[in-house]
Amino acid sequence: MFPSTSLASVFLVLFLCLNGVSSSSTPTKIGKGYRLISIEETPDGGFLGHLQVKQKNNIYGPDIPLLQLFVKHETQDRLRVHITDAEKKRWEVPYNLLPREQPPALNQAIGRSRKNLITVQEFSGSEFIFSYKADPFSFAVKRKSNGQILFNSSSDESDPFGEMVFKDQYLEISTKLPEYASLYGLGENTQPHGIKLYPGDPYTLYTTDISAINLNADLYGSHPVYMDLRNVNGQPSAHSVLLLNSNGMDVFYRGTSLTYKIIGGVFDFYFFAGPSPLAVVDQYTTLIGRPAPMPYWALGFHQCRWGYHNLSVVEDVVENYKKAQIPLDVIWNDDDHMDGHKDFTLNPINYPRPKLLAFLEKIHSIGMKYIVIIDPGIGVNSTYGVYQRAIANDVFIKYHGKPFLAQVWPGAVNFPDFLNPKTVQWWGDEIRRFHELVPVDGLWIDMNEASNFCSGLCTIPEGRICPNGTGPGWVCCLDCKNITKTRWDDPPYKINASGIQAPIGYKTIATSAVHYNGVLEYDAHSLYGFSQAIATHKALQELEGKRPFILTRSTYVGSGKYAAHWTGDNQGTWENLRYSISTMLNFGIFGVPMVGADICGFYPQPTEELCNRWIEVGAFYPFSRDHANYYSPRQELYQWESVAESARNALGMRYKLLPYLYTLNYEAHMSGAPIARPLFFSFPSYTECYGLSTQFLLGSGLMVSPVLEQGKSQVKALFPPGSWYSVFDMTQTITSKDGQYVTLDAPLHVVNVHLYQNSILPMQQGGLISKQARMTPFSLVVTFPAGASYAAANGSLYLDNDELPEMKLGNGYSTYVHLYATTNQGTVKVWSKVEEGKFALQKGWIIEKVTVLGLDGSGQPSALEVNGNPVVGASKVGLSSMEQKYHEDVQVGDIKKSVAVEVSGLDIPVGKDFSMSWKMGTSR
């Protein structure tokens, strides 16, 4: 939460202009690069080489004279290229935070002896070929199957970039790109041009709290990975490139090239072969960690606000949601529950513990949950037990041997050092103590970039209170002086921090501050939120042995293994509603699938119409939460009757889809597959959708096409080739032969959601709380291409005890159902194959209804059999059909008449294999 940075930004720009900081002075080509002087094979099947600088220069500091190159095909679809100083260990992302293979130890003798044991210039694996040129050294990565060059670091005279540069505080490397490559990723930032990277836009990676309203700026997370999707002669292929480096960097994308300029660390490239977008994310999350399993309730709707001044307000919110019949699973507190904004405390007047415990007992009894915020800054206060124990355990980041002093909401704070094992232990103990005070169901870790209201070296002022309780709490009131005397605080190359080339210590921890084992904040800065999420996850899991739920603002490569993410402080504007889709889709690519934006905007208050449209999008975010600013008027969904109606409609559908969303959550945990996906994930051959940022898929075939513009009651939506069925009205069909845009009606309370052909969608009846909705009967929706004589469809359903830390089959507390259907010359079959059926049988779940869409409509359904037994007239099972309607914008052409057939009154146990069939009969 951070109300406004605009005024601070204005002053900062003025400061920078006066001090003559400019990126335009950056030399385009620096030095002559390196030459390869030795290369040999390593025992583990890799290649080890040494590079010597060709001609030294002092632009951005002296060159590192000798480098070690290590190349290895780590798996059949992953290639690693690691380049570091050959003589001295350099900073890398810690191997204990992000477990991976270690490169060979530095061996100075090889480089000096100029061994040249291998003259081969190509190094082939299953999917990739690594090739190199020796002088000046450059490398290329090719796809083995077709020879396509995916990465090429060589520089020609005509290129706008030079040879590889490797200095202590400045690393540069580039790759050529074909013009037809579509790139995605490089976040976190708010991208005004949509999900595709846009040539000329700045991409700076350095975790910063400047609010998501800032476009094209480095925001809360750092994800130095991009996906590259190409379509050559109708053949699509995707690959991904990760540069595993936590130092600040600028990435310059020019359309035909991409250049990294990094202020430290090493080159540690990982290439993922794909070739499908889903395969890329699978391979990526195999390395960085599979996304965390979410508890079932986390997929329900969440309500939060900064400014719930006391417990009675929170109680009213819960009651009003119930009165308005709007689903609600989780109620949140921002820092209002705290005593003086201090972590792990309760305000004794506004949130008295006995009353809060009674409230929690009441909501827990019906399945609702409660989550509160924790900021990393620990208030400097000698009477505060958390601070006392922190000092006793020596857990804080240091500056000149003393805890680094900063200011956040409690006033003066110190920041815990989560790279220190002692800190992780202390943090876990504080969470345990707090949970004994208040049995919260999850934790929200915010302000962990880390955010600081001051800059530089600060002291607590004498003779005045800081903060004094008047005016905004985010104004710095400590006595501070700038720190520019070290090369860490004032590096030779200035990244475009905060989008305005701010000093890298601006409003965060000074970069010359020191972590555990002498690690500099300069190197570890962007890992702060990631390391806090790991510590928080460990603490929650040890607490009660339950599946943790953590929401974090700051993220890094691998954060999805521990936490969900929301997109930070957005605005209640139509533009911000649109931007939220691109940011959400990016995080799926980053391996953080549980993501969403503040519904209706964090500040200022949205219009009634915008809030209507926002809940129609937000109801389908993987993480769905309404959240607002302290200074904004109230915007809970029941505040306007029109918004309440839209919420009942959209969230009503979400709650029916919970079994599908939970199955997607399982798939994300098993394979990294994003929950919300760009359309190109399912339609990589259809280039029209490569830049589409106004629609999205949930899973492989459920498409959301929302209204994103003011005053519109229609939406122009792209329909890739095939048949699509409205889930709100299953008689409505859109079949586009080659893909086309269709204008859909979308009055104020309507959002268009369509299911693609060849799918089987498991649904339930919904409810106001996921715990209740979860026990209602199931229905299956089967979709075939409209009027097809032969077709097959499939789907799946995963069910488990969602409190268990692990999400897996084989533990006796989970069931997986494979769903299949075919139509073949008038015979329709639907059946299942169940793995581990015991859990579902114990729960008593049943399938009550099966609806099949797109059947050849020339005959009537008859001869229904369930599990091999004919269904006779006296049975309560009913068989009915209804003709489907085609959209007026779509040229139906040679598509046959199609019908929807519904089988109702069933009582099929979910945990047992079943089969059913019927005949479509002959035309009357």
mmCIF file of N, CA, C and O in Angstrom, residues 187-222:
data_model
loop_
_atom_site.group_PDB
_atom_site.id
_atom_site.type_symbol
_atom_site.label_atom_id
_atom_site.label_comp_id
_atom_site.label_asym_id
_atom_site.label_seq_id
_atom_site.Cartn_x
_atom_site.Cartn_y
_atom_site.Cartn_z
ATOM 1 N N GLY A 187 9.526 -8.747 -16.613
ATOM 2 C CA GLY A 187 8.710 -7.935 -15.726
ATOM 3 C C GLY A 187 9.366 -7.754 -14.365
ATOM 4 O O GLY A 187 10.494 -8.177 -14.164
ATOM 5 N N GLU A 188 8.718 -7.111 -13.429
ATOM 6 C CA GLU A 188 7.326 -6.723 -13.484
ATOM 7 C C GLU A 188 7.220 -5.284 -13.958
ATOM 8 O O GLU A 188 7.901 -4.422 -13.428
ATOM 9 N N ASN A 189 6.371 -5.066 -14.933
ATOM 10 C CA ASN A 189 6.055 -3.683 -15.277
ATOM 11 C C ASN A 189 4.642 -3.593 -15.838
ATOM 12 O O ASN A 189 4.043 -4.589 -16.241
ATOM 13 N N THR A 190 4.098 -2.378 -15.812
ATOM 14 C CA THR A 190 2.779 -2.128 -16.387
ATOM 15 C C THR A 190 2.999 -1.746 -17.844
ATOM 16 O O THR A 190 3.562 -0.695 -18.138
ATOM 17 N N GLN A 191 2.578 -2.626 -18.741
ATOM 18 C CA GLN A 191 2.874 -2.466 -20.159
ATOM 19 C C GLN A 191 1.684 -1.870 -20.900
ATOM 20 O O GLN A 191 0.700 -2.559 -21.151
ATOM 21 N N PRO A 192 1.768 -0.606 -21.296
ATOM 22 C CA PRO A 192 0.612 0.027 -21.943
ATOM 23 C C PRO A 192 0.291 -0.550 -23.312
ATOM 24 O O PRO A 192 -0.831 -0.431 -23.788
ATOM 25 N N HIS A 193 1.285 -1.198 -23.950
ATOM 26 C CA HIS A 193 1.053 -1.722 -25.294
ATOM 27 C C HIS A 193 0.552 -3.157 -25.289
ATOM 28 O O HIS A 193 0.384 -3.751 -26.353
ATOM 29 N N GLY A 194 0.325 -3.734 -24.102
ATOM 30 C CA GLY A 194 -0.186 -5.103 -24.045
ATOM 31 C C GLY A 194 0.905 -6.110 -23.722
ATOM 32 O O GLY A 194 2.011 -5.757 -23.344
ATOM 33 N N ILE A 195 0.579 -7.396 -23.914
ATOM 34 C CA ILE A 195 1.482 -8.439 -23.435
ATOM 35 C C ILE A 195 2.737 -8.572 -24.281
ATOM 36 O O ILE A 195 3.772 -8.995 -23.784
ATOM 37 N N LYS A 196 2.670 -8.258 -25.552
ATOM 38 C CA LYS A 196 3.879 -8.379 -26.382
ATOM 39 C C LYS A 196 4.850 -7.270 -26.035
ATOM 40 O O LYS A 196 4.464 -6.118 -25.877
ATOM 41 N N LEU A 197 6.135 -7.617 -25.905
ATOM 42 C CA LEU A 197 7.141 -6.582 -25.695
ATOM 43 C C LEU A 197 7.138 -5.646 -26.900
ATOM 44 O O LEU A 197 6.954 -6.073 -28.041
ATOM 45 N N TYR A 198 7.345 -4.374 -26.605
ATOM 46 C CA TYR A 198 7.179 -3.339 -27.620
ATOM 47 C C TYR A 198 8.530 -2.684 -27.870
ATOM 48 O O TYR A 198 9.155 -2.172 -26.936
ATOM 49 N N PRO A 199 9.027 -2.717 -29.108
ATOM 50 C CA PRO A 199 10.348 -2.144 -29.382
ATOM 51 C C PRO A 199 10.441 -0.689 -28.924
ATOM 52 O O PRO A 199 9.532 0.113 -29.180
ATOM 53 N N GLY A 200 11.508 -0.394 -28.231
ATOM 54 C CA GLY A 200 11.734 0.981 -27.775
ATOM 55 C C GLY A 200 11.230 1.261 -26.379
ATOM 56 O O GLY A 200 11.668 2.212 -25.746
ATOM 57 N N ASP A 201 10.284 0.433 -25.884
ATOM 58 C CA ASP A 201 9.847 0.618 -24.492
ATOM 59 C C ASP A 201 10.985 0.204 -23.556
ATOM 60 O O ASP A 201 11.697 -0.759 -23.841
ATOM 61 N N PRO A 202 11.138 0.918 -22.430
ATOM 62 C CA PRO A 202 12.198 0.528 -21.498
ATOM 63 C C PRO A 202 11.763 -0.677 -20.658
ATOM 64 O O PRO A 202 10.615 -0.765 -20.241
ATOM 65 N N TYR A 203 12.692 -1.594 -20.447
ATOM 66 C CA TYR A 203 12.452 -2.733 -19.559
ATOM 67 C C TYR A 203 13.593 -2.764 -18.549
ATOM 68 O O TYR A 203 14.708 -3.188 -18.867
ATOM 69 N N THR A 204 13.297 -2.254 -17.359
ATOM 70 C CA THR A 204 14.290 -2.203 -16.280
ATOM 71 C C THR A 204 13.851 -3.157 -15.188
ATOM 72 O O THR A 204 12.667 -3.186 -14.824
ATOM 73 N N LEU A 205 14.791 -3.959 -14.683
ATOM 74 C CA LEU A 205 14.479 -4.956 -13.668
ATOM 75 C C LEU A 205 15.233 -4.619 -12.390
ATOM 76 O O LEU A 205 16.455 -4.704 -12.334
ATOM 77 N N TYR A 206 14.450 -4.194 -11.382
ATOM 78 C CA TYR A 206 15.011 -3.809 -10.086
ATOM 79 C C TYR A 206 13.817 -3.562 -9.190
ATOM 80 O O TYR A 206 12.981 -2.702 -9.492
ATOM 81 N N THR A 207 13.662 -4.308 -8.109
ATOM 82 C CA THR A 207 12.408 -4.248 -7.353
ATOM 83 C C THR A 207 12.240 -2.880 -6.682
ATOM 84 O O THR A 207 13.125 -2.407 -5.973
ATOM 85 N N THR A 208 11.075 -2.269 -6.946
ATOM 86 C CA THR A 208 10.832 -0.885 -6.543
ATOM 87 C C THR A 208 9.379 -0.698 -6.147
ATOM 88 O O THR A 208 8.486 -1.242 -6.794
ATOM 89 N N ASP A 209 9.142 0.109 -5.115
ATOM 90 C CA ASP A 209 7.773 0.476 -4.722
ATOM 91 C C ASP A 209 7.463 1.866 -5.267
ATOM 92 O O ASP A 209 7.669 2.860 -4.592
ATOM 93 N N ILE A 210 6.997 1.906 -6.522
ATOM 94 C CA ILE A 210 6.576 3.211 -7.059
ATOM 95 C C ILE A 210 5.130 3.171 -7.530
ATOM 96 O O ILE A 210 4.672 4.102 -8.169
ATOM 97 N N SER A 211 4.426 2.101 -7.252
ATOM 98 C CA SER A 211 3.026 1.858 -7.601
ATOM 99 C C SER A 211 2.853 1.515 -9.063
ATOM 100 O O SER A 211 3.550 2.040 -9.946
ATOM 101 N N ALA A 212 1.908 0.610 -9.301
ATOM 102 C CA ALA A 212 1.701 0.030 -10.630
ATOM 103 C C ALA A 212 1.111 1.020 -11.623
ATOM 104 O O ALA A 212 0.986 0.703 -12.803
ATOM 105 N N ILE A 213 0.760 2.223 -11.159
ATOM 106 C CA ILE A 213 0.224 3.216 -12.102
ATOM 107 C C ILE A 213 1.325 3.770 -12.998
ATOM 108 O O ILE A 213 1.054 4.396 -14.013
ATOM 109 N N ASN A 214 2.592 3.546 -12.620
ATOM 110 C CA ASN A 214 3.711 4.012 -13.431
ATOM 111 C C ASN A 214 3.937 3.047 -14.588
ATOM 112 O O ASN A 214 4.203 1.865 -14.384
ATOM 113 N N LEU A 215 3.851 3.554 -15.811
ATOM 114 C CA LEU A 215 3.981 2.714 -16.994
ATOM 115 C C LEU A 215 5.457 2.512 -17.339
ATOM 116 O O LEU A 215 6.289 3.398 -17.137
ATOM 117 N N ASN A 216 5.746 1.342 -17.885
ATOM 118 C CA ASN A 216 7.093 1.052 -18.399
ATOM 119 C C ASN A 216 8.186 1.314 -17.371
ATOM 120 O O ASN A 216 9.258 1.814 -17.713
ATOM 121 N N ALA A 217 7.923 1.006 -16.124
ATOM 122 C CA ALA A 217 8.915 1.234 -15.065
ATOM 123 C C ALA A 217 9.107 -0.065 -14.287
ATOM 124 O O ALA A 217 8.243 -0.937 -14.273
ATOM 125 N N ASP A 218 10.266 -0.168 -13.639
ATOM 126 C CA ASP A 218 10.564 -1.348 -12.819
ATOM 127 C C ASP A 218 9.677 -1.323 -11.581
ATOM 128 O O ASP A 218 9.767 -0.420 -10.773
ATOM 129 N N LEU A 219 8.842 -2.311 -11.448
ATOM 130 C CA LEU A 219 7.898 -2.330 -10.328
ATOM 131 C C LEU A 219 8.371 -3.314 -9.264
ATOM 132 O O LEU A 219 9.544 -3.454 -9.011
ATOM 133 N N TYR A 220 7.416 -3.998 -8.634
ATOM 134 C CA TYR A 220 7.683 -4.721 -7.399
ATOM 135 C C TYR A 220 8.528 -5.983 -7.578
ATOM 136 O O TYR A 220 9.147 -6.445 -6.628
ATOM 137 N N GLY A 221 8.507 -6.562 -8.780
ATOM 138 C CA GLY A 221 9.193 -7.827 -8.992
ATOM 139 C C GLY A 221 10.273 -7.726 -10.049
ATOM 140 O O GLY A 221 10.296 -6.794 -10.852
ATOM 141 N N SER A 222 11.178 -8.710 -10.038
ATOM 142 C CA SER A 222 12.215 -8.786 -11.062
ATOM 143 C C SER A 222 12.201 -10.186 -11.667
ATOM 144 O O SER A 222 12.467 -11.170 -10.972
#
